[in-house]
PDB file of C-alpha atoms in Angstrom:
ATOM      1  CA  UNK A   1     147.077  81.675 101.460  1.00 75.00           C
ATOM      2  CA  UNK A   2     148.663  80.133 104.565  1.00 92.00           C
ATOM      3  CA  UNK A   3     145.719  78.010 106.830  1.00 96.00           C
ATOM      4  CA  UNK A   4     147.227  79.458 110.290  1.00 97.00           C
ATOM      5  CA  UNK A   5     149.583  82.545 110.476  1.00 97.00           C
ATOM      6  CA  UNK A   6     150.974  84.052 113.089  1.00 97.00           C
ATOM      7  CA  UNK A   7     152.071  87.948 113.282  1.00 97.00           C
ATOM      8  CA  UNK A   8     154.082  88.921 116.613  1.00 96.00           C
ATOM      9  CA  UNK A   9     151.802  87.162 118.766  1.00 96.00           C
ATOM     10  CA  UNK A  10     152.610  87.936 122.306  1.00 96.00           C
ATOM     11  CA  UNK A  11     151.009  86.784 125.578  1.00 95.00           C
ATOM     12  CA  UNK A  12     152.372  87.949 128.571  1.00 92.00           C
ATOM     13  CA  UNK A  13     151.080  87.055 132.064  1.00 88.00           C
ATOM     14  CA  UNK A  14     152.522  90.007 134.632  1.00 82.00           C
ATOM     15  CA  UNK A  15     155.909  89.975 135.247  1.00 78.00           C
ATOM     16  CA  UNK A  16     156.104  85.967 134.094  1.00 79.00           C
ATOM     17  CA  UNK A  17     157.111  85.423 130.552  1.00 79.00           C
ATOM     18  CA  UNK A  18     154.742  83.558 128.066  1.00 91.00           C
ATOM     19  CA  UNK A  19     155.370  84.224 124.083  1.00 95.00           C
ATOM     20  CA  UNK A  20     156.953  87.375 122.503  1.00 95.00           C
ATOM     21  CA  UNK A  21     156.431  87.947 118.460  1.00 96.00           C
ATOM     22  CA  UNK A  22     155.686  84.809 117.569  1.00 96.00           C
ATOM     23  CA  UNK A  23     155.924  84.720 113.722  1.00 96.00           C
ATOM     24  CA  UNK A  24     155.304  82.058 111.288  1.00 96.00           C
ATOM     25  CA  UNK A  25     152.753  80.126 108.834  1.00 96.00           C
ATOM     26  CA  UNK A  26     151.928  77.554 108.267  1.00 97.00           C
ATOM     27  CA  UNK A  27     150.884  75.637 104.250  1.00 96.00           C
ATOM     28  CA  UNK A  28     147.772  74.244 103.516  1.00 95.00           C
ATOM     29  CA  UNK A  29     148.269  70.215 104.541  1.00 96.00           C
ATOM     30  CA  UNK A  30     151.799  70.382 105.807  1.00 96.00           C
ATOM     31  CA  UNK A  31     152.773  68.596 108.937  1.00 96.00           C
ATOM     32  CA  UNK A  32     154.888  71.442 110.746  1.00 96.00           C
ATOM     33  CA  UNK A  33     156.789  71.223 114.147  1.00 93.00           C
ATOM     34  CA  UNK A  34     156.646  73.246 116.927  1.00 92.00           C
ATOM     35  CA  UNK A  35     158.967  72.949 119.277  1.00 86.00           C
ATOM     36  CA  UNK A  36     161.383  73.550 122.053  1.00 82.00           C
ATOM     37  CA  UNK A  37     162.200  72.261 125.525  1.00 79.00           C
ATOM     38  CA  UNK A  38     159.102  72.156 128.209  1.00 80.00           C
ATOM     39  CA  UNK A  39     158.386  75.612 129.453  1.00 83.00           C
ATOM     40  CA  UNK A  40     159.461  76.723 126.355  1.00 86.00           C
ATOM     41  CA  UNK A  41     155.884  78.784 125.525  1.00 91.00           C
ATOM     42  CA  UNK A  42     154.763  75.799 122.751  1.00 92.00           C
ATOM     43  CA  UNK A  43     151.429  75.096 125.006  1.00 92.00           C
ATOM     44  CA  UNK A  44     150.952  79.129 125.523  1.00 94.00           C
ATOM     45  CA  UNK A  45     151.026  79.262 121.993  1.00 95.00           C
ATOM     46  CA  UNK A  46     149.054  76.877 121.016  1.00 95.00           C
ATOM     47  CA  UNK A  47     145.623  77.584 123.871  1.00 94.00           C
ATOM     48  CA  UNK A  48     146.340  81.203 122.602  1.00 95.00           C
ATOM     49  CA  UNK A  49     145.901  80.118 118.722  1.00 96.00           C
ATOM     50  CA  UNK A  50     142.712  78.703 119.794  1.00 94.00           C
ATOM     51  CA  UNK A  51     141.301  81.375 121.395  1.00 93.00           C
ATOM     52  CA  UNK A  52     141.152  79.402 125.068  1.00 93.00           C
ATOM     53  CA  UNK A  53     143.810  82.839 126.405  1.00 94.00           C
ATOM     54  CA  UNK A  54     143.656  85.912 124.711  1.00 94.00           C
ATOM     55  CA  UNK A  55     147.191  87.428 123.434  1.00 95.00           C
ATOM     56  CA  UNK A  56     148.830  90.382 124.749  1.00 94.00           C
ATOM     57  CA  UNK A  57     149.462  91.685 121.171  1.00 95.00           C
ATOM     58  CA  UNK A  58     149.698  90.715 117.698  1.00 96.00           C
ATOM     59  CA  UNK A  59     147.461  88.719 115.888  1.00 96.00           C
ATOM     60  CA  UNK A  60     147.181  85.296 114.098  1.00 97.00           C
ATOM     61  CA  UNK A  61     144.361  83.600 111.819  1.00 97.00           C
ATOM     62  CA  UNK A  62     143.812  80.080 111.294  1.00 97.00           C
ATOM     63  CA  UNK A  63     141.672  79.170 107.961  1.00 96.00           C
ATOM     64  CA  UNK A  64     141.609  82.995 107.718  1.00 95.00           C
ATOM     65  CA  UNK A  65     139.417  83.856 110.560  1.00 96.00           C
ATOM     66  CA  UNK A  66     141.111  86.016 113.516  1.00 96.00           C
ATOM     67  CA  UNK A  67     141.243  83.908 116.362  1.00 96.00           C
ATOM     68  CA  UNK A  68     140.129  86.560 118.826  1.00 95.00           C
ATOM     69  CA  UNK A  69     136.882  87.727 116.730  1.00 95.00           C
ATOM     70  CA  UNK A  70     136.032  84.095 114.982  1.00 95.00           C
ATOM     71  CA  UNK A  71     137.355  81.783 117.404  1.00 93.00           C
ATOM     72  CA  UNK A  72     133.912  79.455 117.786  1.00 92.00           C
ATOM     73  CA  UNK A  73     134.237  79.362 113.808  1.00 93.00           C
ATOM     74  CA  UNK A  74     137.689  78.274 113.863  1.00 94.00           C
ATOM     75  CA  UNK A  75     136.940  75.206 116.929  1.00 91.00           C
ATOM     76  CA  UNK A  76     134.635  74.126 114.083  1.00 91.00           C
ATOM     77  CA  UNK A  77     137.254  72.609 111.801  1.00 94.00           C
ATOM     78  CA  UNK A  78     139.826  71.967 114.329  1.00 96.00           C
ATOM     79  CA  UNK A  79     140.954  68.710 116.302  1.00 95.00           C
ATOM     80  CA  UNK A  80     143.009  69.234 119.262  1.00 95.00           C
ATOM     81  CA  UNK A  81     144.726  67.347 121.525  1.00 93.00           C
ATOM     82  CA  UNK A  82     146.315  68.861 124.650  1.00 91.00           C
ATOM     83  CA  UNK A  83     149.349  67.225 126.480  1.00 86.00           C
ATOM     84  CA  UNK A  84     147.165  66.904 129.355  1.00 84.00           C
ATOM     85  CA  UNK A  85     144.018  65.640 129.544  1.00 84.00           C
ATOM     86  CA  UNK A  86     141.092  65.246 131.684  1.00 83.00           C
ATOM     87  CA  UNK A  87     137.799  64.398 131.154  1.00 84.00           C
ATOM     88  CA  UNK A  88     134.810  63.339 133.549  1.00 81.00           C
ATOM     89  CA  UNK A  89     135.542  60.620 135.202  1.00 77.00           C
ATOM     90  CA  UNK A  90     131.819  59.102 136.651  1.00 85.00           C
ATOM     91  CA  UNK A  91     131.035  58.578 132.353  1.00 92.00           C
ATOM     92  CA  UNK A  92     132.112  55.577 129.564  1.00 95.00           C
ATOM     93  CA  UNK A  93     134.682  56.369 127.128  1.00 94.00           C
ATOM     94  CA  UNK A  94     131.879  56.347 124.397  1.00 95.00           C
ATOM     95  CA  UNK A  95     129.387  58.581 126.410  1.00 94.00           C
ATOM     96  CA  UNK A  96     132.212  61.115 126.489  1.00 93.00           C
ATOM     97  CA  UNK A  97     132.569  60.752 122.630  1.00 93.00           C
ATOM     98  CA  UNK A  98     129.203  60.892 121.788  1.00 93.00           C
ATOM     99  CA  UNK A  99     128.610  64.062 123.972  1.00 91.00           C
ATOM    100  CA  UNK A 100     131.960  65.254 121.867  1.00 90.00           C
ATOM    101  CA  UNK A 101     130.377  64.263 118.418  1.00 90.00           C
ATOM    102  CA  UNK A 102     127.134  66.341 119.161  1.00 90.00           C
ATOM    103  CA  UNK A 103     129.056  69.129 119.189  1.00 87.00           C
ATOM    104  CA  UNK A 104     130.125  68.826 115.572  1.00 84.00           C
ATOM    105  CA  UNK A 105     126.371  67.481 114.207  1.00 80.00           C
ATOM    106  CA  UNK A 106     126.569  63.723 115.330  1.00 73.00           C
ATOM    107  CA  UNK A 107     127.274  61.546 113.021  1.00 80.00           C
ATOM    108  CA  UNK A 108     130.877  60.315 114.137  1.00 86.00           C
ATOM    109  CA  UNK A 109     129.935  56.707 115.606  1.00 89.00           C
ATOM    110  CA  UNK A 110     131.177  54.974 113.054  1.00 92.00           C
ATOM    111  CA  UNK A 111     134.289  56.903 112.973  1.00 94.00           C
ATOM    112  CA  UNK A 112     134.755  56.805 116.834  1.00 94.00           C
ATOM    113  CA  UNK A 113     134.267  52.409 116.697  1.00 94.00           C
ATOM    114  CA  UNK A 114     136.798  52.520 113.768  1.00 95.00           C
ATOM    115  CA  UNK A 115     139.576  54.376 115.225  1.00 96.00           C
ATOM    116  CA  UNK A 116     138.735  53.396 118.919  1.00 96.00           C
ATOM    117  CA  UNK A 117     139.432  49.664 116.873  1.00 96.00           C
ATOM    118  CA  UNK A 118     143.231  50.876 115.815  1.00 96.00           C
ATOM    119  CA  UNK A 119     143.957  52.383 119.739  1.00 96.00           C
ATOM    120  CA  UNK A 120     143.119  49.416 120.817  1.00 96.00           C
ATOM    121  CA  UNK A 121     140.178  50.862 123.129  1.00 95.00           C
ATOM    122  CA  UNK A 122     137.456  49.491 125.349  1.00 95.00           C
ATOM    123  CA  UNK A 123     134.655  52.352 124.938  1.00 95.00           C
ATOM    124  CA  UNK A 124     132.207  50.391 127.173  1.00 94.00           C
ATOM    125  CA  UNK A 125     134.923  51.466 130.026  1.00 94.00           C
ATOM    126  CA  UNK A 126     134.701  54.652 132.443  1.00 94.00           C
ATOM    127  CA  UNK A 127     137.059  57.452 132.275  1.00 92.00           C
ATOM    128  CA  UNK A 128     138.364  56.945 136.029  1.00 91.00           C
ATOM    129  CA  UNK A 129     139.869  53.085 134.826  1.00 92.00           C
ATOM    130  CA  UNK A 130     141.842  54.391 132.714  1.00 92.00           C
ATOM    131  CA  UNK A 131     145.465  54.218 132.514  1.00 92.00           C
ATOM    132  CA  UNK A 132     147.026  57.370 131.714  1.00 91.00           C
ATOM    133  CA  UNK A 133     147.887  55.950 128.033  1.00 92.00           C
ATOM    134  CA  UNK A 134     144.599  54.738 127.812  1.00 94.00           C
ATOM    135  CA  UNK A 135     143.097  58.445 128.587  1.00 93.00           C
ATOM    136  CA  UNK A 136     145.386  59.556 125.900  1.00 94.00           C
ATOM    137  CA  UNK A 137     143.598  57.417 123.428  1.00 95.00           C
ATOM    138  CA  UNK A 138     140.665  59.186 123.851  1.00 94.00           C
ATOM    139  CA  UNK A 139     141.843  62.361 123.183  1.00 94.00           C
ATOM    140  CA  UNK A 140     142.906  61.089 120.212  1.00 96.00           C
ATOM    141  CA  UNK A 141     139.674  59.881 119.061  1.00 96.00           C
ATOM    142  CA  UNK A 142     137.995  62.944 120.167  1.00 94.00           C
ATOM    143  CA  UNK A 143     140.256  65.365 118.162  1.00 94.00           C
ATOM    144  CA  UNK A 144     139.978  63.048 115.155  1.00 95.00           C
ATOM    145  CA  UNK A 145     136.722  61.970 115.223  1.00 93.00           C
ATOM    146  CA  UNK A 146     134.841  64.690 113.418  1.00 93.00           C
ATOM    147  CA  UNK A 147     137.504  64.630 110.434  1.00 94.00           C
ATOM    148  CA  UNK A 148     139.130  68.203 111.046  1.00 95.00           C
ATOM    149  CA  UNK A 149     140.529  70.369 108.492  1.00 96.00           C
ATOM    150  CA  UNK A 150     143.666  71.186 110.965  1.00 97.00           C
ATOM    151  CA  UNK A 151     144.809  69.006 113.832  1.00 97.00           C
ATOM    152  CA  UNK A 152     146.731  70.489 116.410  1.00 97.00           C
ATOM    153  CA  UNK A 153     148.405  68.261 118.627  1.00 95.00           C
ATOM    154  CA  UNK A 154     150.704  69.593 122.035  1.00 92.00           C
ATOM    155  CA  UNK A 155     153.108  66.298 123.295  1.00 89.00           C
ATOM    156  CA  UNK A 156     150.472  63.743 121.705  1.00 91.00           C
ATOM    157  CA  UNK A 157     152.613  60.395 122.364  1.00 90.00           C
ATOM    158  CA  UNK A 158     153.102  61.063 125.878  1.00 86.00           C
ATOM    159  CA  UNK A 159     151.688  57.659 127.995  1.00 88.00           C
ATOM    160  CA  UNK A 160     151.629  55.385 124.286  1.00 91.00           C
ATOM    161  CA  UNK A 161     153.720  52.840 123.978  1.00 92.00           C
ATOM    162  CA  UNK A 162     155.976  52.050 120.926  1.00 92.00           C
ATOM    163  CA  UNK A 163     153.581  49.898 119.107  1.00 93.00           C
ATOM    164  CA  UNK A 164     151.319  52.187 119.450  1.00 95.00           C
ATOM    165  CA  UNK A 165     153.419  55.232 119.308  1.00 94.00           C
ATOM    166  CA  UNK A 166     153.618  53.396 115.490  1.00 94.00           C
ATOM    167  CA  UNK A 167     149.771  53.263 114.713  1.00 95.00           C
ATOM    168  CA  UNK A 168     149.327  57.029 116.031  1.00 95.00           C
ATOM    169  CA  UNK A 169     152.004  58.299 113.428  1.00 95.00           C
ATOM    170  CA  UNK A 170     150.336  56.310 110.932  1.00 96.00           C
ATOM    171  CA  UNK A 171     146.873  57.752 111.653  1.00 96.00           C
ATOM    172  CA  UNK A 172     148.402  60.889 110.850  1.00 96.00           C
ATOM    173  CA  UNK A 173     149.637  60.182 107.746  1.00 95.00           C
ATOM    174  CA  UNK A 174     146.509  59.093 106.707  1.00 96.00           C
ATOM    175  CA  UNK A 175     145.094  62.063 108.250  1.00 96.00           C
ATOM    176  CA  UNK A 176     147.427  64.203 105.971  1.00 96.00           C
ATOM    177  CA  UNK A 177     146.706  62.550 103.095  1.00 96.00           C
ATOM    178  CA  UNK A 178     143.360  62.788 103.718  1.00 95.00           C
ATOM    179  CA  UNK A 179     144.400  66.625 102.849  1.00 96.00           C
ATOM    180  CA  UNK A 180     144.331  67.671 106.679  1.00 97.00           C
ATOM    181  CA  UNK A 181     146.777  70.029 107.977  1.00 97.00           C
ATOM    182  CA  UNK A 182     149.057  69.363 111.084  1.00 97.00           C
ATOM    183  CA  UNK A 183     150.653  71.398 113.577  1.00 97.00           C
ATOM    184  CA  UNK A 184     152.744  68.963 115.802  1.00 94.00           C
ATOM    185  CA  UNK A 185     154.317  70.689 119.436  1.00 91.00           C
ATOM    186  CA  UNK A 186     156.609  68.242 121.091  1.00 86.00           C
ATOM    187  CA  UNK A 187     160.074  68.719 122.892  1.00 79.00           C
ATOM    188  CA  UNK A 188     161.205  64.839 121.565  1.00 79.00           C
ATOM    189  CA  UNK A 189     163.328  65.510 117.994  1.00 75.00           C
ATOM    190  CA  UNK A 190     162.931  62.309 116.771  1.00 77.00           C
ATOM    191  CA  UNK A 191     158.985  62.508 116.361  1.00 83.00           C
ATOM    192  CA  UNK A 192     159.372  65.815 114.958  1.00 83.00           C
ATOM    193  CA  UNK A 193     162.097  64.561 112.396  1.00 80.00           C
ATOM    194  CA  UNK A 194     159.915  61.260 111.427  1.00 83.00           C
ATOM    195  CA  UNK A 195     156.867  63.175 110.758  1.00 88.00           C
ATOM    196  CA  UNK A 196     157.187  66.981 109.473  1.00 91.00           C
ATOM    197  CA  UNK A 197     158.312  68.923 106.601  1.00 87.00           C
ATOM    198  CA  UNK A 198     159.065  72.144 108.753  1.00 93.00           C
ATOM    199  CA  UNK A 199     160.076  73.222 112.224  1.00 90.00           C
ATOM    200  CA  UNK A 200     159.962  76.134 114.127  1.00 92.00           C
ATOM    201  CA  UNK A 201     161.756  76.180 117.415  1.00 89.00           C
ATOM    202  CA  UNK A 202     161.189  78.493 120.103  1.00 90.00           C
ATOM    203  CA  UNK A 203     163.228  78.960 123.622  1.00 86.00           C
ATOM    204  CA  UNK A 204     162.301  80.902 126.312  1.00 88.00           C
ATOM    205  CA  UNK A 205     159.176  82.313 124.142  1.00 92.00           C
ATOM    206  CA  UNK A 206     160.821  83.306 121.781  1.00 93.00           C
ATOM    207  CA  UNK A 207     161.383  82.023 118.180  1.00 94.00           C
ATOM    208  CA  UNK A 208     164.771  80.812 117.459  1.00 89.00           C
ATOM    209  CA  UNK A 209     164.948  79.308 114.514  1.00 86.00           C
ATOM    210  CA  UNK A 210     162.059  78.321 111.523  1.00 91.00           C
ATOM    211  CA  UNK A 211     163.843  76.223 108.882  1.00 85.00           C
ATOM    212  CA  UNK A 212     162.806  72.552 106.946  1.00 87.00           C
ATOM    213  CA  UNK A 213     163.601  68.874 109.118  1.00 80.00           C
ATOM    214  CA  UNK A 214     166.175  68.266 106.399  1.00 77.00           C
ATOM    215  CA  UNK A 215     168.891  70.966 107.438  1.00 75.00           C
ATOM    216  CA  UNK A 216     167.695  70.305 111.095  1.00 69.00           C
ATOM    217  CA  UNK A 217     169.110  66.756 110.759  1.00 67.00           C
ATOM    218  CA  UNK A 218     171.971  68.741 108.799  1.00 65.00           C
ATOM    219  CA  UNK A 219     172.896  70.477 111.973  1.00 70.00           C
ATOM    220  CA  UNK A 220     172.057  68.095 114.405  1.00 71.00           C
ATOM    221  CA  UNK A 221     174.282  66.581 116.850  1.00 78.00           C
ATOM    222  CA  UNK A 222     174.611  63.081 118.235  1.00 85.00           C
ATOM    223  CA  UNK A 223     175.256  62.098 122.143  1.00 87.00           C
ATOM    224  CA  UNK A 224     177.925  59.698 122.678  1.00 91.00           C
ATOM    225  CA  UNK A 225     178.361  58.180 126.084  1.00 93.00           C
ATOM    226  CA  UNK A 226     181.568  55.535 126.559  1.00 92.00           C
ATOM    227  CA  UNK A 227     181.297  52.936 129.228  1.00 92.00           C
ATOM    228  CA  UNK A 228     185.854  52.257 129.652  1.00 88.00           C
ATOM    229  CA  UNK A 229     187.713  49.083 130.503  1.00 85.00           C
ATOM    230  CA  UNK A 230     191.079  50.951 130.324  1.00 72.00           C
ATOM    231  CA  UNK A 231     192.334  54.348 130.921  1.00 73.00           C
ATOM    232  CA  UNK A 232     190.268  57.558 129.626  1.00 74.00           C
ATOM    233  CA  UNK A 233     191.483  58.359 126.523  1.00 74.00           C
ATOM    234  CA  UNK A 234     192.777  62.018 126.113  1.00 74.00           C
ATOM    235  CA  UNK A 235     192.571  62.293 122.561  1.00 79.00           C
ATOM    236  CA  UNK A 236     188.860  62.317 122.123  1.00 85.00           C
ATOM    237  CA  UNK A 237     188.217  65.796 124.231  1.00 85.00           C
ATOM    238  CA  UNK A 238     190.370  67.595 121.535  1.00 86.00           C
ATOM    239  CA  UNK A 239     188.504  65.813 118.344  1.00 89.00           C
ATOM    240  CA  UNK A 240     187.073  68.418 115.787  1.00 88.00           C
ATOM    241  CA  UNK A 241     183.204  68.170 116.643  1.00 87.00           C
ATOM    242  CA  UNK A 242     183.211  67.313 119.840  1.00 89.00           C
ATOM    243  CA  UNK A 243     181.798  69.242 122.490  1.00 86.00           C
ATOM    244  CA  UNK A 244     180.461  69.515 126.350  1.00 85.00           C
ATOM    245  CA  UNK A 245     183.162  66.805 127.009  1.00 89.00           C
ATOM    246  CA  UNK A 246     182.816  65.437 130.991  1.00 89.00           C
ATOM    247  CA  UNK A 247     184.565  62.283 132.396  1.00 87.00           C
ATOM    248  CA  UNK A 248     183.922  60.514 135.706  1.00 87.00           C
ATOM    249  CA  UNK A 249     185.633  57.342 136.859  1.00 83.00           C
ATOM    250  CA  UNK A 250     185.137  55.232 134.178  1.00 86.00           C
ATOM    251  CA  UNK A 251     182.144  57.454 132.186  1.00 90.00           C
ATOM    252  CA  UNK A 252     182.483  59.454 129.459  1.00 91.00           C
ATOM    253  CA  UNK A 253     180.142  61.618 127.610  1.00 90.00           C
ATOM    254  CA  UNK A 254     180.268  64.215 124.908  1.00 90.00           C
ATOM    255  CA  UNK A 255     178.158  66.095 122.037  1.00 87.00           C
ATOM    256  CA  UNK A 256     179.445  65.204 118.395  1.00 89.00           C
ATOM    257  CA  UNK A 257     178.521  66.709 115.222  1.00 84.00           C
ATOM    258  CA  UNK A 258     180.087  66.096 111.866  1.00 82.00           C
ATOM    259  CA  UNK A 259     181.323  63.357 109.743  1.00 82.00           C
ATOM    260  CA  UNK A 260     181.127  59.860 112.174  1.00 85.00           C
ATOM    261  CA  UNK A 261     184.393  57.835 110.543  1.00 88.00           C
ATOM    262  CA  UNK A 262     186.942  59.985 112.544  1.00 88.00           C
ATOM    263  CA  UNK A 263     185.375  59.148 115.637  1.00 89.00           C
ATOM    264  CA  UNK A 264     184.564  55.679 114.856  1.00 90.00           C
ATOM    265  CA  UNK A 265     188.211  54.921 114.211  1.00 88.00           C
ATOM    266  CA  UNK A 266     188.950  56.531 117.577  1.00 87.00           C
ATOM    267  CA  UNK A 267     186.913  54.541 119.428  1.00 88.00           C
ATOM    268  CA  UNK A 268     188.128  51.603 117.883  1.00 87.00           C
ATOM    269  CA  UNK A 269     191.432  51.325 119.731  1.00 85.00           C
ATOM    270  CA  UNK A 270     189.951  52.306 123.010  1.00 86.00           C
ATOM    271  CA  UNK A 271     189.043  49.690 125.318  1.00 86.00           C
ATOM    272  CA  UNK A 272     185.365  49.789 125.644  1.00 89.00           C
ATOM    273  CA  UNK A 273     182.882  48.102 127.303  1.00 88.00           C
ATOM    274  CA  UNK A 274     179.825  49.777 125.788  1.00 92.00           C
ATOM    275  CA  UNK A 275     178.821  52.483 123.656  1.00 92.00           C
ATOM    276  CA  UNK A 276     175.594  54.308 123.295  1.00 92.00           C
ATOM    277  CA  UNK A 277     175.023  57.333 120.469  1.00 89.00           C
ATOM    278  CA  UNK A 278     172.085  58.914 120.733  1.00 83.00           C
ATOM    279  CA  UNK A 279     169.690  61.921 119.708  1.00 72.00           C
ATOM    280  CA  UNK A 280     170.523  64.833 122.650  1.00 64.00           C
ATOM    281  CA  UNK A 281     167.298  66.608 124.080  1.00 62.00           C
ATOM    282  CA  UNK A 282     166.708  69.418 122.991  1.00 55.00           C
ATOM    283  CA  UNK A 283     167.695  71.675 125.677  1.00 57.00           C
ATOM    284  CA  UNK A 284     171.269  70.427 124.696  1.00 63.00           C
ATOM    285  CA  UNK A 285     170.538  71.461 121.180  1.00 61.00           C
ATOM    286  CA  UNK A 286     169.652  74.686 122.072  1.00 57.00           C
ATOM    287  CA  UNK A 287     172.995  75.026 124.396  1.00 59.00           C
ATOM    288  CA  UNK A 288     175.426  73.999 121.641  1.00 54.00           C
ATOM    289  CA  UNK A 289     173.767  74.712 118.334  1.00 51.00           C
ATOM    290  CA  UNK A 290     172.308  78.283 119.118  1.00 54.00           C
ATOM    291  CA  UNK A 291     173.941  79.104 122.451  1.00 56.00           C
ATOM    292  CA  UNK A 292     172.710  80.051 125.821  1.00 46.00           C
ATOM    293  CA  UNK A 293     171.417  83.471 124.351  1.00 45.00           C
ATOM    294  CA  UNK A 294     169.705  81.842 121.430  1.00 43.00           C
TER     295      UNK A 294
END
């Protein structure tokens, strides 16, 4: 049996959209993706899952309790980090994650100095000194600390740098094999891609797509943008996989998808000055992949 499923969950709030028939599950320690662009209904999703907004309609369990009727049960063996946080600011970092601890039973310290070790962490400082990285630490700790069955985490590496971008996805790893089970909501494909097995993508609160990270990178495009010495080539606008093609003075940009030796061995008798090829947001994925009515 799936730890979280979701049947047609809805939450609507008047006239504004949130989530319509939401529909997926999710496998007892997978990492799975959520995402989409921001605004795209991941966060709705995810505070209605935990029973902090009640849905319109449908239903969903997690560990197979309802999360209307059970939702104190479910809090119980579930770490969560939200994309913002905010704590009390007047208290120490390790007053706030004791007073988090008690709610599980106690027993956390030495989990809390251990991982608070790996952030990199001063718990003997208040909340209000805290960069905004910093704060994101402690959430961390605090949705880790009590060794949850499922870990739900909404735009966790926002404020980290790389480094420790790097120790955070290898917490998780551990986490997982630890036999914990992930969902991960971000709108950044690359973290999604490193770390999951599946993704489901919703737009405009709606789910577009649910398919594994390996036909994701199938289908995924690359951004190309040209920096030109010379003229702007004219050739490169009608090359099979390229797409949302736009040249100004002496910049070109474009969407490619497909095989890169063609366009490498067009771009190597253009005069260049530099060349960047990057992962697109999503948004752009979205656009060009599922088009504007998704």
């Amino acid at each position: 049996m799936p730890v979280m499923e979701l049947n047609k969950l809805t939450k609507k709030y008047g006239k504004a959209r949130g989530i319509i028939d939401i529909s997926f599950s999710v496998e007892q320690q997978e990492i799975f993706g959520f995402i989409g662009p921001n605004g795209a209904g991941k966060s709705t999703t995810i505070r209605t899952l935990l029973g902090l907004i009640k849905p319109t309609s449908g239903s969903a369990t997690i560990l197979g309790k309802d999360i209307v009727t059970q939702s104190t049960e479910i809090r119980r063996h579930v770490g969560y980090l939200p994309s913002e946080v905010f704590y009390y600011e007047g208290m120490r970092v390790i007053d706030l994650l004791r007073y988090s601890a008690s709610f599980y039973g106690g027993g956390c310290e030495p989990r809390m100095k251990q991982l608070a070790e790996r952030l990199e962490l001063d718990l003997k400082r208040k909340i209000d000194d805290l960069s905004y990285g910093n704060k994101k630490k402690v959430g961390i700790i605090q949705g880790l600390l009590h060794e949850p069955a499922i870990i739900i985490l909404d735009e966790p590496t926002g404020g980290l740098d790389p480094l420790m971008q790097q120790v955070f996805f290898d917490m998780l790893a551990e986490e997982n094999k630890r036999g914990a089970t992930i969902l991960f909501s971000s709108h950044i494909l690359s973290e999604v891609q490193r770390m999951c097995n599946r993704v489901a993508i919703v737009k405009e609160g709606r789910l577009v797509q649910l398919e594994s990270v390996s036909n994701l990178k199938a289908n995924a495009y690359k951004k190309i943008n040209l920096e030109m010495n010379g003229a702007l080539p004219d050739s490169l606008s009608t090359l099979e996989g390229v797409t949302n093609y736009s040249a100004k003075g002496s910049q070109v940009s474009f969407l490619f998808k497909g095989t890169m030796r063609p366009l490498l061995c067009q771009l190597a008798e253009l005069e260049l000055h530099n060349v960047e090829i990057t992962e697109p947001d999503l948004e752009e994925i979205f656009l060009h992949f599922y088009g504007k009515e998704g």
